[in-house]
Every structure is written in structure tokens, then in C-alpha cells.
CSV table of C-alpha atoms and ligand atoms in Angstrom, one decimal:
chain,number,residue,atom,x,y,z
A,1,MET,CA,8.9,3.5,-5.1
A,2,LYS,CA,7.5,2.6,-1.8
A,3,LEU,CA,4.6,3.6,0.4
A,4,ILE,CA,5.7,4.2,4.0
A,5,CYS,CA,2.7,4.1,6.4
A,6,ILE,CA,2.4,5.3,9.9
A,7,GLY,CA,0.0,3.7,12.4
A,8,ARG,CA,-1.4,5.1,15.6
A,9,ASN,CA,-0.6,8.7,15.0
A,10,TYR,CA,-3.8,10.2,16.4
A,11,THR,CA,-4.9,9.7,20.0
A,12,GLU,CA,-8.6,9.3,19.3
A,13,HIS,CA,-8.0,6.6,16.7
A,14,ILE,CA,-5.7,4.7,19.1
A,15,LYS,CA,-8.6,4.7,21.6
A,16,GLU,CA,-11.3,3.5,19.1
A,17,LEU,CA,-9.2,0.4,18.3
A,18,ASP,CA,-8.2,-0.1,21.9
A,19,ASN,CA,-4.5,0.1,21.1
A,20,GLU,CA,-1.7,1.2,23.3
A,21,LYS,CA,-0.2,4.6,22.7
A,22,PRO,CA,3.2,3.8,21.1
A,23,SER,CA,6.5,5.2,22.4
A,24,ASP,CA,7.8,5.3,18.8
A,25,PRO,CA,5.8,5.7,15.5
A,26,VAL,CA,4.3,2.4,14.2
A,27,VAL,CA,5.7,1.9,10.7
A,28,PHE,CA,4.7,-0.5,7.9
A,29,LEU,CA,5.1,-0.6,4.1
A,30,LYS,CA,2.8,-1.1,1.2
A,31,PRO,CA,4.2,-2.2,-2.2
A,32,ASP,CA,3.5,-0.2,-5.4
A,33,THR,CA,1.0,-3.0,-6.5
A,34,SER,CA,-1.3,-1.8,-3.6
A,35,ILE,CA,-2.0,1.5,-5.4
A,36,LEU,CA,-5.5,1.7,-6.6
A,37,LEU,CA,-5.3,2.8,-10.2
A,38,LYS,CA,-6.9,6.1,-11.1
A,39,LYS,CA,-10.6,6.0,-11.9
A,40,GLN,CA,-10.8,2.3,-10.9
A,41,PRO,CA,-13.3,1.2,-8.3
A,42,PHE,CA,-12.1,-0.4,-5.1
A,43,PHE,CA,-13.0,-4.1,-5.0
A,44,ILE,CA,-13.6,-5.6,-1.6
A,45,PRO,CA,-11.2,-8.6,-1.5
A,46,ASP,CA,-12.8,-12.0,-1.0
A,47,PHE,CA,-10.6,-12.8,2.1
A,48,SER,CA,-12.2,-10.1,4.2
A,49,ASP,CA,-15.7,-9.3,5.5
A,50,ASP,CA,-14.6,-6.2,7.3
A,51,VAL,CA,-12.6,-3.8,5.2
A,52,HIS,CA,-12.2,-0.4,6.7
A,53,TYR,CA,-11.4,3.0,5.2
A,54,GLU,CA,-8.7,5.1,6.9
A,55,VAL,CA,-8.3,8.6,5.4
A,56,GLU,CA,-4.7,9.9,5.7
A,57,VAL,CA,-2.7,13.0,4.7
A,58,LEU,CA,0.1,12.0,2.3
A,59,VAL,CA,3.5,13.5,1.7
A,60,LYS,CA,5.5,12.9,-1.5
A,61,ILE,CA,9.2,12.8,-1.2
A,62,ASN,CA,11.1,14.8,-3.8
A,63,LYS,CA,14.7,14.3,-2.8
A,64,VAL,CA,16.9,11.3,-1.9
A,65,GLY,CA,17.7,11.3,1.8
A,66,LYS,CA,18.9,9.1,4.7
A,67,HIS,CA,19.1,10.2,8.4
A,68,ILE,CA,17.3,13.4,7.7
A,69,ALA,CA,17.3,15.8,10.7
A,70,LYS,CA,13.9,17.2,11.6
A,71,LYS,CA,15.0,20.8,10.9
A,72,PHE,CA,15.9,19.8,7.3
A,73,ALA,CA,12.9,17.5,6.7
A,74,HIS,CA,10.9,20.3,5.0
A,75,LYS,CA,13.3,20.3,2.1
A,76,TYR,CA,12.4,16.7,1.2
A,77,TYR,CA,8.8,17.2,0.1
A,78,ASP,CA,6.9,19.8,-1.8
A,79,GLN,CA,3.6,18.1,-2.3
A,80,ILE,CA,0.8,17.2,0.1
A,81,GLY,CA,-2.0,14.8,-0.8
A,82,LEU,CA,-4.8,12.7,0.7
A,83,GLY,CA,-5.4,9.0,0.4
A,84,ILE,CA,-7.0,5.9,2.0
A,85,ASP,CA,-5.2,3.1,3.8
A,86,PHE,CA,-7.7,0.3,3.2
A,87,THR,CA,-7.4,-2.3,6.0
A,88,ALA,CA,-8.9,-5.7,6.2
A,89,ARG,CA,-9.7,-5.3,9.9
A,90,ASP,CA,-10.7,-8.9,10.6
A,91,LEU,CA,-7.5,-10.3,9.1
A,92,GLN,CA,-5.4,-7.6,10.8
A,93,ALA,CA,-7.0,-8.6,14.2
A,94,GLN,CA,-6.0,-12.2,13.6
A,95,LEU,CA,-2.5,-11.3,12.6
A,96,LYS,CA,-2.1,-8.9,15.5
A,97,ALA,CA,-3.3,-11.5,18.0
A,98,LYS,CA,-0.6,-13.9,16.8
A,99,GLY,CA,2.1,-11.1,16.7
A,100,LEU,CA,2.5,-11.5,13.0
A,101,PRO,CA,3.1,-8.8,10.4
A,102,TRP,CA,0.1,-6.9,9.0
A,103,GLU,CA,0.9,-6.9,5.3
A,104,LYS,CA,-1.8,-9.3,4.1
A,105,ALA,CA,-4.4,-7.0,5.8
A,106,LYS,CA,-3.0,-3.7,4.5
A,107,ALA,CA,-0.8,-4.3,1.4
A,108,PHE,CA,-3.1,-6.1,-0.9
A,109,ASP,CA,-3.9,-4.9,-4.4
A,110,GLY,CA,-6.0,-1.7,-4.3
A,111,ALA,CA,-5.4,-1.0,-0.6
A,112,ALA,CA,-3.7,2.3,-1.2
A,113,VAL,CA,-5.8,5.2,-2.6
A,114,ILE,CA,-3.7,8.2,-3.7
A,115,GLY,CA,-5.6,11.3,-4.6
A,116,ASP,CA,-4.6,14.5,-6.4
A,117,TRP,CA,-1.6,16.5,-5.1
A,118,LEU,CA,-1.4,20.0,-3.8
A,119,PRO,CA,1.8,22.1,-3.6
A,120,LYS,CA,3.1,22.5,-0.1
A,121,SER,CA,3.4,26.2,-0.9
A,122,ALA,CA,-0.5,26.3,-0.9
A,123,PHE,CA,-0.4,25.8,2.9
A,124,GLU,CA,0.7,28.4,5.5
A,125,ASN,CA,1.4,25.6,8.0
A,126,VAL,CA,1.5,21.9,7.1
A,127,ASP,CA,0.9,21.2,10.8
A,128,ALA,CA,-2.6,22.7,10.6
A,129,ILE,CA,-4.3,21.1,7.6
A,130,ASP,CA,-8.0,20.2,7.8
A,131,PHE,CA,-9.0,17.1,6.0
A,132,SER,CA,-12.1,14.8,5.8
A,133,LEU,CA,-13.6,11.7,4.3
A,134,HIS,CA,-17.2,11.7,3.1
A,135,LYS,CA,-19.1,8.4,2.7
A,136,ASN,CA,-22.3,8.7,0.7
A,137,GLU,CA,-22.4,12.4,1.4
A,138,THR,CA,-22.0,12.0,5.1
A,139,VAL,CA,-18.7,13.1,6.8
A,140,VAL,CA,-17.3,10.0,8.5
A,141,GLN,CA,-13.8,11.2,9.4
A,142,SER,CA,-12.4,14.6,9.9
A,143,GLY,CA,-9.0,15.6,11.2
A,144,ASN,CA,-6.4,18.2,11.4
A,145,THR,CA,-2.6,17.5,11.1
A,146,SER,CA,-2.1,19.5,14.3
A,147,LEU,CA,-3.5,16.4,16.2
A,148,MET,CA,-0.8,14.1,14.9
A,149,LEU,CA,1.4,12.6,17.7
A,150,TRP,CA,4.3,12.8,15.4
A,151,LYS,CA,4.2,15.7,12.9
A,152,ILE,CA,5.3,15.4,9.2
A,153,ASP,CA,8.9,16.6,9.7
A,154,GLU,CA,9.3,14.3,12.8
A,155,LEU,CA,8.0,11.3,10.7
A,156,ILE,CA,10.5,12.1,8.0
A,157,GLU,CA,13.3,12.2,10.5
A,158,TYR,CA,12.1,8.9,12.1
A,159,VAL,CA,11.5,6.8,9.0
A,160,SER,CA,14.7,8.0,7.3
A,161,LYS,CA,16.7,6.4,10.1
A,162,TYR,CA,15.5,3.0,8.7
A,163,PHE,CA,14.8,3.6,5.0
A,164,THR,CA,16.5,5.7,2.4
A,165,LEU,CA,13.8,8.0,1.1
A,166,LYS,CA,13.7,8.2,-2.7
A,167,ILE,CA,12.1,10.6,-5.1
A,168,GLY,CA,8.4,9.6,-5.5
A,169,ASP,CA,8.1,7.7,-2.2
A,170,ILE,CA,4.9,8.5,-0.3
A,171,ILE,CA,4.3,8.7,3.4
A,172,PHE,CA,0.8,7.9,4.7
A,173,THR,CA,0.8,9.8,8.0
A,174,GLY,CA,-1.9,7.9,9.9
A,175,THR,CA,-5.6,8.2,10.3
A,176,PRO,CA,-7.8,10.1,12.8
A,177,SER,CA,-10.8,8.5,14.5
A,178,GLY,CA,-13.9,7.5,12.7
A,179,VAL,CA,-12.7,4.5,10.7
A,180,GLY,CA,-15.4,2.1,9.5
A,181,LYS,CA,-16.4,-0.6,7.2
A,182,VAL,CA,-17.1,-0.2,3.5
A,183,ILE,CA,-19.8,-2.1,1.6
A,184,ALA,CA,-20.5,-2.4,-2.1
A,185,ASN,CA,-21.8,0.8,-3.7
A,186,ASP,CA,-20.3,3.1,-1.1
A,187,LYS,CA,-18.9,6.3,-2.5
A,188,LEU,CA,-15.9,7.8,-0.7
A,189,LYS,CA,-14.7,11.3,-1.3
A,190,GLY,CA,-11.7,12.9,0.3
A,191,TYR,CA,-11.1,16.5,1.0
A,192,ILE,CA,-8.3,18.7,2.1
A,193,GLU,CA,-10.0,21.9,3.4
A,194,ASP,CA,-12.6,22.5,0.6
A,195,LYS,CA,-10.7,20.7,-2.2
A,196,GLN,CA,-11.9,17.3,-3.3
A,197,LEU,CA,-8.8,15.1,-4.0
A,198,PHE,CA,-10.4,11.8,-4.7
A,199,SER,CA,-13.7,10.1,-5.3
A,200,ILE,CA,-14.0,6.3,-5.5
A,201,THR,CA,-16.7,3.7,-5.6
A,202,VAL,CA,-16.6,0.5,-3.7
A,203,LYS,CA,-17.6,-2.8,-5.5
B,1,ZN,ZN1,-3.6,3.8,8.4
């Protein structure tokens, strides 16, 4: 399975990192080895002094598809989740400056947190889902999927032009503003509406 991640999908986050608004979605992949195993702490890797959390709504693919039209995209997923796209921001900045791929900064072991899943049927509208990240009991990020530049069905249409989507693949749909650094002993909890979908400790 693969993790397909979208960058720069919320205007306020584009501004906070001083990035340009893209004309197409920014897409990158994480390997399955980047998934943080359930109940394990997240260990800050020794190659970074500036690892950031990025909370993101997740979509799990349940049907094989290629060149999926937006109007059919809703048939290709039936679960919605929440996760973290951990990013070694210092390393990413160096790679971006050189025009190099980001993988070392985003695809390292443990860099993908995947929380519990909720059935899509639990939501009246997947384009109006509230979500948030709490760090040590303070809300540090909150967003709503209505603020995405490219909505879930548009992302499925777009990424399936390039990659065959397979059962179990997961799309990370991008982070809203409020990203920030983690330090040892931080506790991160992710919520969709009032449901807690993950809780992890940083080491
Ligand atoms: Zn991200």
C-alpha cells in the first residue's frame, strides 16, 4: 500500500510557510515503513532539530481505480480518518532550496501517524468536516475540509491520473495552518469533531 500526500492544500498554511499557491496539487508519497505503529511513541529522528506536526484528514481507498472522474470519486472510499504528516522542517528547507525531493524530510520511519477510522456514512458532507490537533491540552491546529483548495473527490481525480489507486491506499489531504515543532514529552491528540482518533507521545 502507499500513502499519497498532498501539500499546500489550505491557503492559511501556504501563507505561514511563505510558499506560492500552486496551480496544481503538490503530491508526494510516503512508504509503508513511515507508518507509526499503533501505541508506539514518536521518536524525533537524530537528523533533525525541527520536526513539525501537520494534522491532516485521511481518506482510505476501498476500490482499485485509475483515471477516476470526480463525479465517481465518492465510490472509491468509505472511510475517513485523521493523521499526522510529521515533517523535518529544517531538512525539508535545505532540500527545497536545492530543488531536491522531500522524501528524507517526510518519509522517514514513524513520520506518518494514522488514527482510527470513521465510516464516511457518519458524515453528512465530507467537504464540511471539523478537525483539530491538541498539543498538551492546547488546540494548536483546527481546520475544516471546506477550506481545502482541492476537495477530496478532486484530489482522487487528480492523483489517479498518475497513480493507480489500490485497496488500502491512504490519501493525506494536506494540513491547515498552525503547524509547529514537537519536543520530547509532548502529547498530541487528534480529533474529528468531538471524536478522538489518536493520541501519541513524542520521545
Ligand atoms: Zn502535510
